[in-house]
Structure formats: C-alpha cells, structure tokens
Coordinates of C-alpha atoms and ligand atoms in Angstrom, one line a residue:
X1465 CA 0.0 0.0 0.0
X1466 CA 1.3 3.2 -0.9
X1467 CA 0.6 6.6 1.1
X1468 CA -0.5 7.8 -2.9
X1469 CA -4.0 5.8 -2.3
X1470 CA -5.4 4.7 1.5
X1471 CA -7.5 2.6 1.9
X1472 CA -7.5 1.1 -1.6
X1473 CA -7.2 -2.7 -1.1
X1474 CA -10.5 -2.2 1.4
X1475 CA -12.4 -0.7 -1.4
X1476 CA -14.7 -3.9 -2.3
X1477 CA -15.6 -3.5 1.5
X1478 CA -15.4 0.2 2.9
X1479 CA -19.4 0.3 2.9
X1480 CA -20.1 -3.1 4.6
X1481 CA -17.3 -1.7 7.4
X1482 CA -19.1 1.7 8.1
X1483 CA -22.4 -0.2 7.8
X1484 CA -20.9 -2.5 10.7
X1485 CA -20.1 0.6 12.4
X1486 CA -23.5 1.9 12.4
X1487 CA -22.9 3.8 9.6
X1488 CA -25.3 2.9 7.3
X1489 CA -25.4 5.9 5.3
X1490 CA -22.2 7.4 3.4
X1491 CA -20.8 8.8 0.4
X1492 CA -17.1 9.8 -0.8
X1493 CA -16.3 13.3 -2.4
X1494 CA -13.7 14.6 -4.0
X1495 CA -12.6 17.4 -2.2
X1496 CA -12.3 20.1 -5.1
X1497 CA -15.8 21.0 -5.8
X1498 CA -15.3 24.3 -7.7
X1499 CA -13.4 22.0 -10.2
X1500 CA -15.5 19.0 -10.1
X1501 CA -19.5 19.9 -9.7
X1502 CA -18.6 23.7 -10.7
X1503 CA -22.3 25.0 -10.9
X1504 CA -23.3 22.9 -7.7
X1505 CA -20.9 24.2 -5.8
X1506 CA -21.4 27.6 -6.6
X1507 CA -25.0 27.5 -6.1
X1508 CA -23.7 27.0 -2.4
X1509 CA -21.7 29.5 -2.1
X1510 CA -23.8 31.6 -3.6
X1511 CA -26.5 31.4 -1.7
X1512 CA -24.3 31.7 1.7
X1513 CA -22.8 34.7 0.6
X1514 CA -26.5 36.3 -0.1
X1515 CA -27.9 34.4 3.2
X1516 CA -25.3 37.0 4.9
X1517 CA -25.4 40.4 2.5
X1518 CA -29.4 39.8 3.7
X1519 CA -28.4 39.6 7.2
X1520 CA -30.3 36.1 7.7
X1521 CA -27.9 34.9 10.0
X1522 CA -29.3 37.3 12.7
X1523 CA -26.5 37.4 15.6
X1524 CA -24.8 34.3 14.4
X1525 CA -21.6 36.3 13.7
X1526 CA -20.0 32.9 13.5
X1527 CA -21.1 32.5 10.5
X1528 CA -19.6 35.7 9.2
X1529 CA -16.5 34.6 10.0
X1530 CA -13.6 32.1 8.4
X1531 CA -15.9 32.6 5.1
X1532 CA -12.5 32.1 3.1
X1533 CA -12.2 28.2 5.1
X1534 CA -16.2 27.7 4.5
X1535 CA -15.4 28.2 0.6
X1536 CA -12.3 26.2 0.6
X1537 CA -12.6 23.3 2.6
X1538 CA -9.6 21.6 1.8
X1539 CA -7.9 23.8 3.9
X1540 CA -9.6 22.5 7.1
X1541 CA -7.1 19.7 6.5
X1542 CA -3.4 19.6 4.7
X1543 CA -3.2 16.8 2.4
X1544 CA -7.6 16.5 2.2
X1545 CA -8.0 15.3 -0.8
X1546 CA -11.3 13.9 -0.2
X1547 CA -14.3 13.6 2.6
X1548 CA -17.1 10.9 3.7
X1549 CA -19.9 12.6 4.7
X1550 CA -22.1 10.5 6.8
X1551 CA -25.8 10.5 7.7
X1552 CA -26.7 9.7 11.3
X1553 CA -30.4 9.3 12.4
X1554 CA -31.7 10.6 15.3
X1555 CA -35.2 9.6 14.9
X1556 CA -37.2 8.3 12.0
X1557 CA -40.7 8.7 11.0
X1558 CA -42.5 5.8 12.2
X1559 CA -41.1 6.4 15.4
X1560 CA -42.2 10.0 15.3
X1561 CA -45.5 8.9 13.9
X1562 CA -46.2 6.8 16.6
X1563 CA -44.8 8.9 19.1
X1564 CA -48.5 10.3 20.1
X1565 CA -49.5 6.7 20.8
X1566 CA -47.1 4.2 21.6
X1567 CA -46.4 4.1 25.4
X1568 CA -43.0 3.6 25.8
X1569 CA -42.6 6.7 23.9
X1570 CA -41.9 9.7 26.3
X1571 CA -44.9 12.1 26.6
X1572 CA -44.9 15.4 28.9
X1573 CA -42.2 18.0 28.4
X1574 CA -40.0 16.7 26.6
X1575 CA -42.5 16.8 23.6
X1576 CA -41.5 20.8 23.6
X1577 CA -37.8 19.9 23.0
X1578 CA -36.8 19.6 19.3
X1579 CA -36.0 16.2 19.0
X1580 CA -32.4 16.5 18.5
X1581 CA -31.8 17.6 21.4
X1582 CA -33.8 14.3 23.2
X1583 CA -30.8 12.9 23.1
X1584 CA -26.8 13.3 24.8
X1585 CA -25.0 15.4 22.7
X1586 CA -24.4 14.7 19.2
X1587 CA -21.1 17.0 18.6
X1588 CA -19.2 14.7 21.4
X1589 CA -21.1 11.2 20.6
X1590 CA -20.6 11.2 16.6
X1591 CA -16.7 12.9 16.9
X1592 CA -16.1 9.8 19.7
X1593 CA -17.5 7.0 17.4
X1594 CA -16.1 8.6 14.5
X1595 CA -12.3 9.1 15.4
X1596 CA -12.9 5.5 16.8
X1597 CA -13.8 3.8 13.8
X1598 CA -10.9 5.9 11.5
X1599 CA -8.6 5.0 14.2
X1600 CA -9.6 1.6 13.5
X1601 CA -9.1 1.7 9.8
X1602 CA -5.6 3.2 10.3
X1603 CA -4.4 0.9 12.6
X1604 CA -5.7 -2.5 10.9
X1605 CA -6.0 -1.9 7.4
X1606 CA -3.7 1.3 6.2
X1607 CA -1.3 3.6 8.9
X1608 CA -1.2 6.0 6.3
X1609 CA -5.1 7.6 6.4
X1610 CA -4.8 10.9 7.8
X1611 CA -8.2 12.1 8.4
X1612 CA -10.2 15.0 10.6
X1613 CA -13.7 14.2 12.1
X1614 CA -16.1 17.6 11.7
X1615 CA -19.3 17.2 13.2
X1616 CA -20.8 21.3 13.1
X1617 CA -17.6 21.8 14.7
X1618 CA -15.2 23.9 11.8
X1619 CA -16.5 26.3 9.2
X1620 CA -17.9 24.3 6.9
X1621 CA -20.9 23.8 4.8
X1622 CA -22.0 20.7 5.5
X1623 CA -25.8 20.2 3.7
X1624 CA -23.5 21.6 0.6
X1625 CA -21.2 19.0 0.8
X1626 CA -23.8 16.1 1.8
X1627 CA -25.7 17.0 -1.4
X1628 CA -22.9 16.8 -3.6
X1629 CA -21.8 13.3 -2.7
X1630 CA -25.4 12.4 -4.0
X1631 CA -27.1 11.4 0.1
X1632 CA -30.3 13.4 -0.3
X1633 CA -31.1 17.1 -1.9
X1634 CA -31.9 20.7 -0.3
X1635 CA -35.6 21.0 0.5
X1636 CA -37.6 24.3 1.0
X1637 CA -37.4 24.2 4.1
X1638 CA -33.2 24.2 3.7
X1639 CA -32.9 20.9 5.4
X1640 CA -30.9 17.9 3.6
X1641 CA -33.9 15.2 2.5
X1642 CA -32.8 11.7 1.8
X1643 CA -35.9 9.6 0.5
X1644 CA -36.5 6.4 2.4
X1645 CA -34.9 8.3 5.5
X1646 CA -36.4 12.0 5.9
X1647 CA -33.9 14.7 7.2
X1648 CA -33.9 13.7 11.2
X1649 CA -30.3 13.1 10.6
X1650 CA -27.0 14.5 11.4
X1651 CA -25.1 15.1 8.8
X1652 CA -21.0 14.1 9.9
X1653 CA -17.6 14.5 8.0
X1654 CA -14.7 13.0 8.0
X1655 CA -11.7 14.7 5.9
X1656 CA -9.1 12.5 4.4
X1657 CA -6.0 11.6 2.3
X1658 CA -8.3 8.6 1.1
X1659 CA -8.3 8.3 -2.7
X1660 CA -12.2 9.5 -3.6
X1661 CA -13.1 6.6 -6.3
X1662 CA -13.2 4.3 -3.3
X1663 CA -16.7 3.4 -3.9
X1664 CA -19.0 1.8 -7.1
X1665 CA -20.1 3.7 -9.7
X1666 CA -23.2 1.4 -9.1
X1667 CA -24.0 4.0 -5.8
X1668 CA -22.8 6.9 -7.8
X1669 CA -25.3 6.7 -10.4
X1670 CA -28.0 6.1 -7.9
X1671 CA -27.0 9.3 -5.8
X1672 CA -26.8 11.8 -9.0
X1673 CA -30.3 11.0 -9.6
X1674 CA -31.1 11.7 -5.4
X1675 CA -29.1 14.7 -5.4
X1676 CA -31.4 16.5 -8.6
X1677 CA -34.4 16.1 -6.8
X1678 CA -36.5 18.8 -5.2
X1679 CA -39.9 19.6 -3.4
X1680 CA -42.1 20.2 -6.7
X1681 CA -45.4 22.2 -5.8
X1682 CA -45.1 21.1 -2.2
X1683 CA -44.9 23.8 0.0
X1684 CA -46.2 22.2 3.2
X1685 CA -43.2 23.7 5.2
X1686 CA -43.3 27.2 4.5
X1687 CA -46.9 27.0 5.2
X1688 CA -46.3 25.5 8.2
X1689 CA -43.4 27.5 9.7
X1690 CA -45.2 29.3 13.0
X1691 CA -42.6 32.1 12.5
X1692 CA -42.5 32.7 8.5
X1693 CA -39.2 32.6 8.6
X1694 CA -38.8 30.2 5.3
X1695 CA -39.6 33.7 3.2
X1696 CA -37.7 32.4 0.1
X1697 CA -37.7 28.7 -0.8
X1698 CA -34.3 27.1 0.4
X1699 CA -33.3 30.4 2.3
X1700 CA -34.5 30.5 6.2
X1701 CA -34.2 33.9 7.9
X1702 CA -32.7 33.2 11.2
X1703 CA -34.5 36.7 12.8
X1704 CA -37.6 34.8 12.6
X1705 CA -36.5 31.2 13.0
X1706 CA -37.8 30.1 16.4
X1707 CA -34.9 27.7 16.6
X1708 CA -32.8 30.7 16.4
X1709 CA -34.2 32.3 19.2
X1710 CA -34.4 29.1 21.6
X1711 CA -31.2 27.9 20.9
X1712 CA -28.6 30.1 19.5
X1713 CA -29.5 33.4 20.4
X1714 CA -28.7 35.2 23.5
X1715 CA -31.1 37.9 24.4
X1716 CA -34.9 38.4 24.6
X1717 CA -37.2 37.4 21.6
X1718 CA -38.9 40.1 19.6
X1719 CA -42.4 39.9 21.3
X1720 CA -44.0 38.8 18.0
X1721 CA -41.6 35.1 18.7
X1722 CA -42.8 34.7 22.1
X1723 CA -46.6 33.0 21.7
X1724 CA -44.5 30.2 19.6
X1725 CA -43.1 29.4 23.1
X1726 CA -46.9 28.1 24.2
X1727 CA -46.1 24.9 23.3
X1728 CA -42.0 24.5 22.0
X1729 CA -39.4 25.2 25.0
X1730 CA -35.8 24.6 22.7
X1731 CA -35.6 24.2 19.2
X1732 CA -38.2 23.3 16.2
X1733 CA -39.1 20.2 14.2
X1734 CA -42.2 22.0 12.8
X1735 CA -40.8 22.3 9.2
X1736 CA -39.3 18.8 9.2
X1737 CA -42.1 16.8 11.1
X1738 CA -45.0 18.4 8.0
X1739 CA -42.8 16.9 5.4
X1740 CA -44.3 14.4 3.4
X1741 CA -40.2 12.6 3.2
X1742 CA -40.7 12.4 6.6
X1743 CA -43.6 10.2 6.9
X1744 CA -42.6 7.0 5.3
X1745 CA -39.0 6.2 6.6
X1746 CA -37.0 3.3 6.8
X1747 CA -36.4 2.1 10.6
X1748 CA -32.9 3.0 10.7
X1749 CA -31.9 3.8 14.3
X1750 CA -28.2 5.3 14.1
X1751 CA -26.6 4.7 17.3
X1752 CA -27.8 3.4 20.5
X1753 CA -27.1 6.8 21.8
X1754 CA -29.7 8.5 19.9
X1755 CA -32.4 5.5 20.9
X1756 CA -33.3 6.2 24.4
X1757 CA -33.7 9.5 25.3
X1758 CA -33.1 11.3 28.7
X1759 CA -35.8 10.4 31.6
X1760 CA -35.0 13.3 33.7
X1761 CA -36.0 15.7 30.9
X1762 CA -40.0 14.5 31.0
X1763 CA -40.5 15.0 34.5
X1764 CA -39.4 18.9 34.3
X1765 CA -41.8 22.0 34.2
X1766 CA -41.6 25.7 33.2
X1767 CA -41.6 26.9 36.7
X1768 CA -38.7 24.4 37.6
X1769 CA -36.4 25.3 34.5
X1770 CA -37.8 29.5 35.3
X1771 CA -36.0 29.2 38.7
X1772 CA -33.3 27.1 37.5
X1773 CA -29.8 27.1 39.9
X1774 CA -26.4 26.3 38.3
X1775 CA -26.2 23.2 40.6
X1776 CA -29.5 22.4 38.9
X1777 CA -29.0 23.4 35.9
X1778 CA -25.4 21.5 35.6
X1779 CA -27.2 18.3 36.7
X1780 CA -30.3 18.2 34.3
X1781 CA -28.7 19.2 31.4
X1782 CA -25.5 18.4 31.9
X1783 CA -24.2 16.4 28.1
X1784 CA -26.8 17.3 27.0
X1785 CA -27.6 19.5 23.5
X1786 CA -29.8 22.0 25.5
X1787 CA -26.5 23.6 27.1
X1788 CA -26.1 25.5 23.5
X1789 CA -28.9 27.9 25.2
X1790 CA -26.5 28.4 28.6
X1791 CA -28.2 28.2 31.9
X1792 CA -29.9 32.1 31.3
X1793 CA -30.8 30.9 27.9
X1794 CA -33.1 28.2 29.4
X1795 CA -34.4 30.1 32.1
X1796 CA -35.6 33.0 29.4
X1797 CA -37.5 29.8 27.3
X1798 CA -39.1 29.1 30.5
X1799 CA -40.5 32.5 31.5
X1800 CA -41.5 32.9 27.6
X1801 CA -43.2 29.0 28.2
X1802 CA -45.2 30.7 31.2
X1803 CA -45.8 33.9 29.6
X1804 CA -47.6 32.2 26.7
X1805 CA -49.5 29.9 28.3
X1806 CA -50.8 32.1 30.4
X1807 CA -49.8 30.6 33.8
X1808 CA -49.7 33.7 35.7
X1809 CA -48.9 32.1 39.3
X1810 CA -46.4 30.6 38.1
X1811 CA -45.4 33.5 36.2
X1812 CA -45.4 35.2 39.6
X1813 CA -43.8 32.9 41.4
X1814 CA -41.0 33.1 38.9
X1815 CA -40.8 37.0 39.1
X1816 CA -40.9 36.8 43.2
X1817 CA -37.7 33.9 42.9
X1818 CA -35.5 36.3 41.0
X1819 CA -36.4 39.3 43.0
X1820 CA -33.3 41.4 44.4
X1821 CA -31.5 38.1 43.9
X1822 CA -28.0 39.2 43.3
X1823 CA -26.7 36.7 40.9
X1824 CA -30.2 37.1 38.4
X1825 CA -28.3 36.8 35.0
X1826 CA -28.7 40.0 32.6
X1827 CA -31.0 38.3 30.4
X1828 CA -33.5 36.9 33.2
X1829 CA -33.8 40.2 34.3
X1830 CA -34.3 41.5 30.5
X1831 CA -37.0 38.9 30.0
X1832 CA -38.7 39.5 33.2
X1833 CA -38.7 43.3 32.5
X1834 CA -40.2 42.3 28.6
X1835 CA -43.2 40.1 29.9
X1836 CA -43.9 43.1 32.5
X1837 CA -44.7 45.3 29.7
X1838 CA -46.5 42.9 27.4
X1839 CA -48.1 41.7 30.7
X1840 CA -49.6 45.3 31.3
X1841 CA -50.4 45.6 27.9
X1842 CA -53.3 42.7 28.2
Ligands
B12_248 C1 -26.4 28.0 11.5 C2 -27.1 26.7 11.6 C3 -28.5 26.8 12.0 C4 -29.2 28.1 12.1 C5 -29.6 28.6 10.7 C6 -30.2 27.4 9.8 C7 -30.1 27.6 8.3 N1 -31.0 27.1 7.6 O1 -29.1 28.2 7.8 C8 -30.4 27.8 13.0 C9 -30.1 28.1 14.4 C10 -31.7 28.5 12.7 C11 -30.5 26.2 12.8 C12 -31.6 25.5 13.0 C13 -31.7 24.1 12.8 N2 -30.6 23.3 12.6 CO1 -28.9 23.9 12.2 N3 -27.1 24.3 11.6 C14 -26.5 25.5 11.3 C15 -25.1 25.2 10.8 C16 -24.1 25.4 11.9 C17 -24.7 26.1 9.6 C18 -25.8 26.1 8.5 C19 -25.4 27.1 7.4 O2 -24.3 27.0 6.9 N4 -26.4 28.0 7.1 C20 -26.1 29.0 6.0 C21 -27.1 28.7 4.9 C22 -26.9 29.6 3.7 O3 -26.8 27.4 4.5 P1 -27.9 26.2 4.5 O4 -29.0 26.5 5.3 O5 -27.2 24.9 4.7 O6 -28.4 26.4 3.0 C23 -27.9 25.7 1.9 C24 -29.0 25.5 0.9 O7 -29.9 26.6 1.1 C25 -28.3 25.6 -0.4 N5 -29.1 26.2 -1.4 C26 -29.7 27.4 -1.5 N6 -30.2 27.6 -2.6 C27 -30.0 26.5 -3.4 C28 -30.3 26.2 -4.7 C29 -29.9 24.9 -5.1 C30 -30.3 24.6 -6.5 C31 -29.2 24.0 -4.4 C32 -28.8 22.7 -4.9 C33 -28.8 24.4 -3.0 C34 -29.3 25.6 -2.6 O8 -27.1 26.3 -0.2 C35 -26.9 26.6 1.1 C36 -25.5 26.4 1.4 O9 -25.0 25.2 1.1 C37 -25.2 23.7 10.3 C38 -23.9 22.9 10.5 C39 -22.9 23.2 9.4 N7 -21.7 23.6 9.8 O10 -23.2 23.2 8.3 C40 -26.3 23.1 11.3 C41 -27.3 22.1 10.6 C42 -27.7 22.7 9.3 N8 -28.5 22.2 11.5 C43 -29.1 21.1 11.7 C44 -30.3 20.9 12.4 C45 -30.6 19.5 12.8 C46 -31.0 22.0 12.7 C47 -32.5 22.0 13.3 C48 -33.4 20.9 12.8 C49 -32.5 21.9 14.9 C50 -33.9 22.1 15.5 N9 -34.7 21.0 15.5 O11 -34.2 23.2 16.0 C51 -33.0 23.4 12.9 C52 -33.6 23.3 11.4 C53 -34.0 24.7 10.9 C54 -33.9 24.7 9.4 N10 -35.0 24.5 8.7 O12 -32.8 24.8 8.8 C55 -28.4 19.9 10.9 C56 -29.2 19.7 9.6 C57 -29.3 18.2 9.1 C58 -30.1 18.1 7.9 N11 -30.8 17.0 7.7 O13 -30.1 19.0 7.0 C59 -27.0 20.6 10.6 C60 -26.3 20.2 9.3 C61 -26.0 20.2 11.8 C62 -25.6 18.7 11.7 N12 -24.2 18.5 11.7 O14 -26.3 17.8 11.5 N13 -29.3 25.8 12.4
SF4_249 S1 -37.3 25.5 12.6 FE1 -39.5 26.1 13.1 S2 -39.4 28.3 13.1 FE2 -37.5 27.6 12.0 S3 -38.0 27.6 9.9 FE3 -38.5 25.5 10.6 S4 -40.7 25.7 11.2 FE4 -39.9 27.8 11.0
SF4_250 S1 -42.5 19.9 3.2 FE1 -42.7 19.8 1.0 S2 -41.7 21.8 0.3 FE2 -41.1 21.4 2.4 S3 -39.1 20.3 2.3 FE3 -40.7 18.8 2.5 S4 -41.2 18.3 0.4 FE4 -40.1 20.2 0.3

C-alpha cells in the first residue's frame, strides 16, 4: 500500500465496514468541488454569501466569519483530498408517527424539545465514534489515512457537501432530504487523504439522480413554519427562525416570537415533522445513543427550569444538546413558556424567585422586564 492511495485494497468492503459501524449511510467526495460539480458548488456559495449580504444569519456572527475556510474546505485539512460525509439518524418517521401513541414513547415536556436535542449530545457522541472507527481503519487496514472528524464543529458547509456526494437534496425548508430516511439526521464529516473513487459507480449513479431532486409544488413547510421565517424557498431567515431564538440566540425574543413558546421550549421540528419525506422512513436507528432519550428531561416544568440554579442546571442538562442555550438561555425559554401559556402564578412565582437576587443573570432580568410590559399591555 502506498501513502498515494489509503485505503485502496479495502475498497470492495469500505461500505459493509461503516455499515458494521453503524454507519449505514455514506458517500465519498472529492474534495475540489469548484473543479469538479462547478455549478453545484457555486449554487452554495452563492446562496451563503446572499444568506449573509441579507443579514439572515441574525446574531450568528460565526457564521460571518472564516468565510474564506467555509469556501475552501480543503484547507480544514493539509493533504484533504477527499471527505465521507455520513448520515446519522436521530429519529425516523415511524417512530415520530407513533410517538403520540405508543407508550413507551416519552410524553410530557420533553415533547416541547426539538427532537435533537432528546438525546446526549451529538457534537461529542458522533466525533467519539467517528475518530474511533478511523482509528480503526488506520491501525488494521492502512497507517497512512490521515483524516479530521467535523461534526458542526469547523466552518464548513455541510448540507452543501452532503448533497454533492449524491445522500439526499436541499428542501424548502433548507434541510438535507434523503428519501427512504427524511432529514432527522445529522449530517457528519470526515476529511481524508483517502483516494475518492473508493466506492461503485453502481452507488454513484443512484445518488446523482437523489441529489437532482427537489420539493415540486409542495410547500407544506413554508406554510407550516409558525414564525415565517422560510420567506424564500431554500433560504431560512434566522431573525424569525424560532430555533434561532431558543437555541442560538442570546437575548430576549422580539415579542412577536414569544406566543410560539406556548407549546415549543428549545428548538423546532415544525418544518421537518409536516414533510411528506418524513412520513414514510425506513427504521434505521443510528446509534444506541440517539435510541433512548433522557428520563430526567420529562419530569421537568416551566416553573422548575424559570427558577433554574447552576447546581441544577449542571445536573439536568449536563451532556446534553440544551447547554447550547447556557443556563440564562433556558431560564428566558421558561419565563416565555409561562408567559404564553398564560400561567400567571407561576409566572409570579418566577418573578418573586428572581427578586433582588443578586446573581439574576442579565438576560433573566431583560425577559422578566419584557413580559412586565407585554403583561400590562393585556
Ligand atoms: C447555522 C445553523 C443553524 C441556524 C440557521 C439554519 C439555516 N437554515 O441556515 C439555526 C439556528 C436556525 C439552525 C436551526 C436548525 N438546525 Co442547524 N445548523 C446550522 C449550521 C451550523 C450552519 C448552516 C449554514 O451554513 N447556514 C447557512 C445557509 C446559507 O446554508 P444552508 O441552510 O445549509 O443552506 C444551503 C441551501 O440553502 C443551499 N441552497 C440554497 N439555494 C440552493 C439552490 C440549489 C439549486 C441548491 C442545490 C442548493 C441551494 O445552499 C446553502 C449552502 O449550502 C449547520 C452545521 C454546518 N456547519 O453546516 C447546522 C445544521 C444545518 N443544523 C441542523 C439541524 C438538525 C437543525 C435543526 C433541525 C435543529 C432544530 N430542531 O431546531 C434546525 C432546522 C432549521 C432549518 N429549517 O434549517 C443539521 C441539519 C441536518 C439536515 N438534515 O439538514 C446541521 C447540518 C447540523 C448537523 N451537523 O447535523 N441551524
Ligand atoms: S425550525 Fe421552526 S421556526 Fe425555524 S423555519 Fe422551521 S418551522 Fe420555521
Ligand atoms: S414539506 Fe414539502 S416543500 Fe417542504 S421540504 Fe418537504 S417536500 Fe419540500
């Protein structure tokens, strides 16, 4: 084996290994998309560089950032010459479907988390398995695969690169659709010195024909966003995305956001769980880590989470996804939760808790201030 070509005498195998690995779902790509799917590729960049002239990103000034590296991704990595980007479910639609009904699916709270975030967190449990499984490869079958495991976790765009190795296409409501498997998947990538004709042209051919679909006349998604924030069709504005404002942002909701917090607490599946693609899935489970979900989460309430302590807070959501909103973060969700369902004891009881308490964070005491006025405006 030369260091020219890793991992070519496993080629008749490479997808029976991932699939042993869990990792039912992958594709190779040349890692020179402005030479090799020109128009595809700037289609992407394109419409990233007009998602942020528009401001859509809202306060995500991450994204502004290392644009040059989200562009070039072959410089995440010296000697990338090519990545396998990976699919990893986190639910599927007949489990979602028979979520309402089925009894040993959780019901109570956790029904207002997106469900992502159901389960430990994804960043840490897909770069684990991942570097584990490489690790493998390089130690038993070729020492000379360099790779670098990116799970939303370095400046690239990964629904670009996931649709350009032919595992599913961009829907309206910009989420990466495979048919047969919906979009309640991770999408994970693993950067490499591997040659890219590693796999059959068999699964080539199939995925070109995946990769050129689209949505039609459906427009389920953009109907059913609470927020409007899918204004153009594969282009979500952030400033109205409730997932935005539960998860990344990190001050008080324009008051228009807030009644969508009657019945979601952290993140959105609204747009995903309308889609027709994700209503007849396959059963594929991922990992055991995204099976079972966290017990502790179902017994909470808004009033618990609005008075929320760090002790408490490190406890609960320790591992967890929901950490992305920091401690204040969840606390704001929570007085929002009240707010809009109209639980004014609570409400009250929350607002009495934080009272002269010297350690309120900034934003609880924004938040409190905000529902005051809307409050009196009733
Ligand atoms: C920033 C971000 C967010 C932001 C903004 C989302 C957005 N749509 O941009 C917020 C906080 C709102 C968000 C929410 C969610 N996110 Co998010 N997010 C990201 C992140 C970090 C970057 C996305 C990005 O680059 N946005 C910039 C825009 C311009 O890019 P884009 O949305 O991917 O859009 C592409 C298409 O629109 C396409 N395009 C546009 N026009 C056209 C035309 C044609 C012809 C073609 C072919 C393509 C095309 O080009 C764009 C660039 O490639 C990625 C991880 C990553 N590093 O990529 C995760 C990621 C996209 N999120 C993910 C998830 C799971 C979610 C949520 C479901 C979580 C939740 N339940 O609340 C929601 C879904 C909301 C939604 N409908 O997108 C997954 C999506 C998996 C999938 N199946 O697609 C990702 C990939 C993380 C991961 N590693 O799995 N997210
Ligand atoms: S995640 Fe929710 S708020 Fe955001 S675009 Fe989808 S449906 Fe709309
Ligand atoms: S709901 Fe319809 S329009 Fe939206 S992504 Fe799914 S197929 Fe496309």
């Amino acid at each position: 084996m030369t260091s020219q070509a890793p991992l070519r005498q496993l080629q008749p195998h490479i997808q029976d290994f991932f699939k042993s690995e869990g990792l039912a779902h992958v594709s190779l790509l040349e890692l020179t998309p402005v030479h090799h799917h020109p128009e595809n590729w700037r289609r992407h960049t394109r419409a990233l560089k007009q998602w942020l002239q528009k401001k859509k990103h809202a306060q995500m000034h991450f994204m502004e950032r290392n644009t040059e590296l989200r562009e070039n991704p072959q410089r995440l990595m010296e000697n990338a010459s090519s990545a396998f980007l990976f699919l990893i479910p986190y639910a599927t639609g007949k489990r979602v479907r028979r979520q309402a009904t089925t009894p040993e699916e959780p019901q109570g709270f956790i029904q207002k988390i997106a469900r992502y975030a159901r389960h430990k967190d994804y960043h840490k449990v897909i770069k684990k398995r991942l570097n584990q499984t490489m690790t493998t490869l390089a130690e038993t079958v070729d020492s000379s695969l360099e790779f670098r495991v990116v799970v939303d976790s370095a400046p690239f765009l990964e629904r670009a690169h996931a649709q350009m190795a032919g595992l599913g296409f961009v829907g309206k409501n910009t989420m990466l659709i495979r048919p047969g498997l919906g979009s309640y998947f991770f999408i994970a990538t693993v950067l490499t010195n591997a040659p890219s004709d590693l796999f059959s042209l068999e699964s080539t051919k199939r995925s070109t024909a995946i990769e050129n679909l689209d949505c039609g006349s459906c427009n389920l998604c953009v109907e059913a966003c609470p927020t409007d924030a899918l204004t153009e069709a594969r282009s979500l504005d952030a400033n109205r995305c409730f997932s935005f404002w539960s998860i990344e942002s990190r001050q008080t909701a324009p008051d228009g956001i807030v009644p969508t917090f009657k019945d979601l607490f952290f993140g959105c599946d609204i747009c995903q769980s309308v889609c027709p693609y994700n209503h007849v899935t396959s059963d594929d489970r991922g990992f055991p880590e995204f099976q079972s979900t966290s017990s502790s989460l179902n017994r909470l309430t808004l009033l618990q989470i609005a008075c929320l302590s760090q002790q408490e807070y490190e406890s609960l959501f320790g591992g967890l996804p929901l950490t992305r909103a920091k401690r204040a973060g969840l606390i704001r969700n929570a007085l929002y939760g009240l707010f809009a369902n109209e639980d004014w004891g609570a409400l009250e009881r929350a607002r009495a808790h934080w009272k002269g308490q010297e350690n309120c964070p900034e934003l609880v005491q924004s938040t409190l201030d905000q529902l005051h006025r809307l409050q009196s405006k009733l």
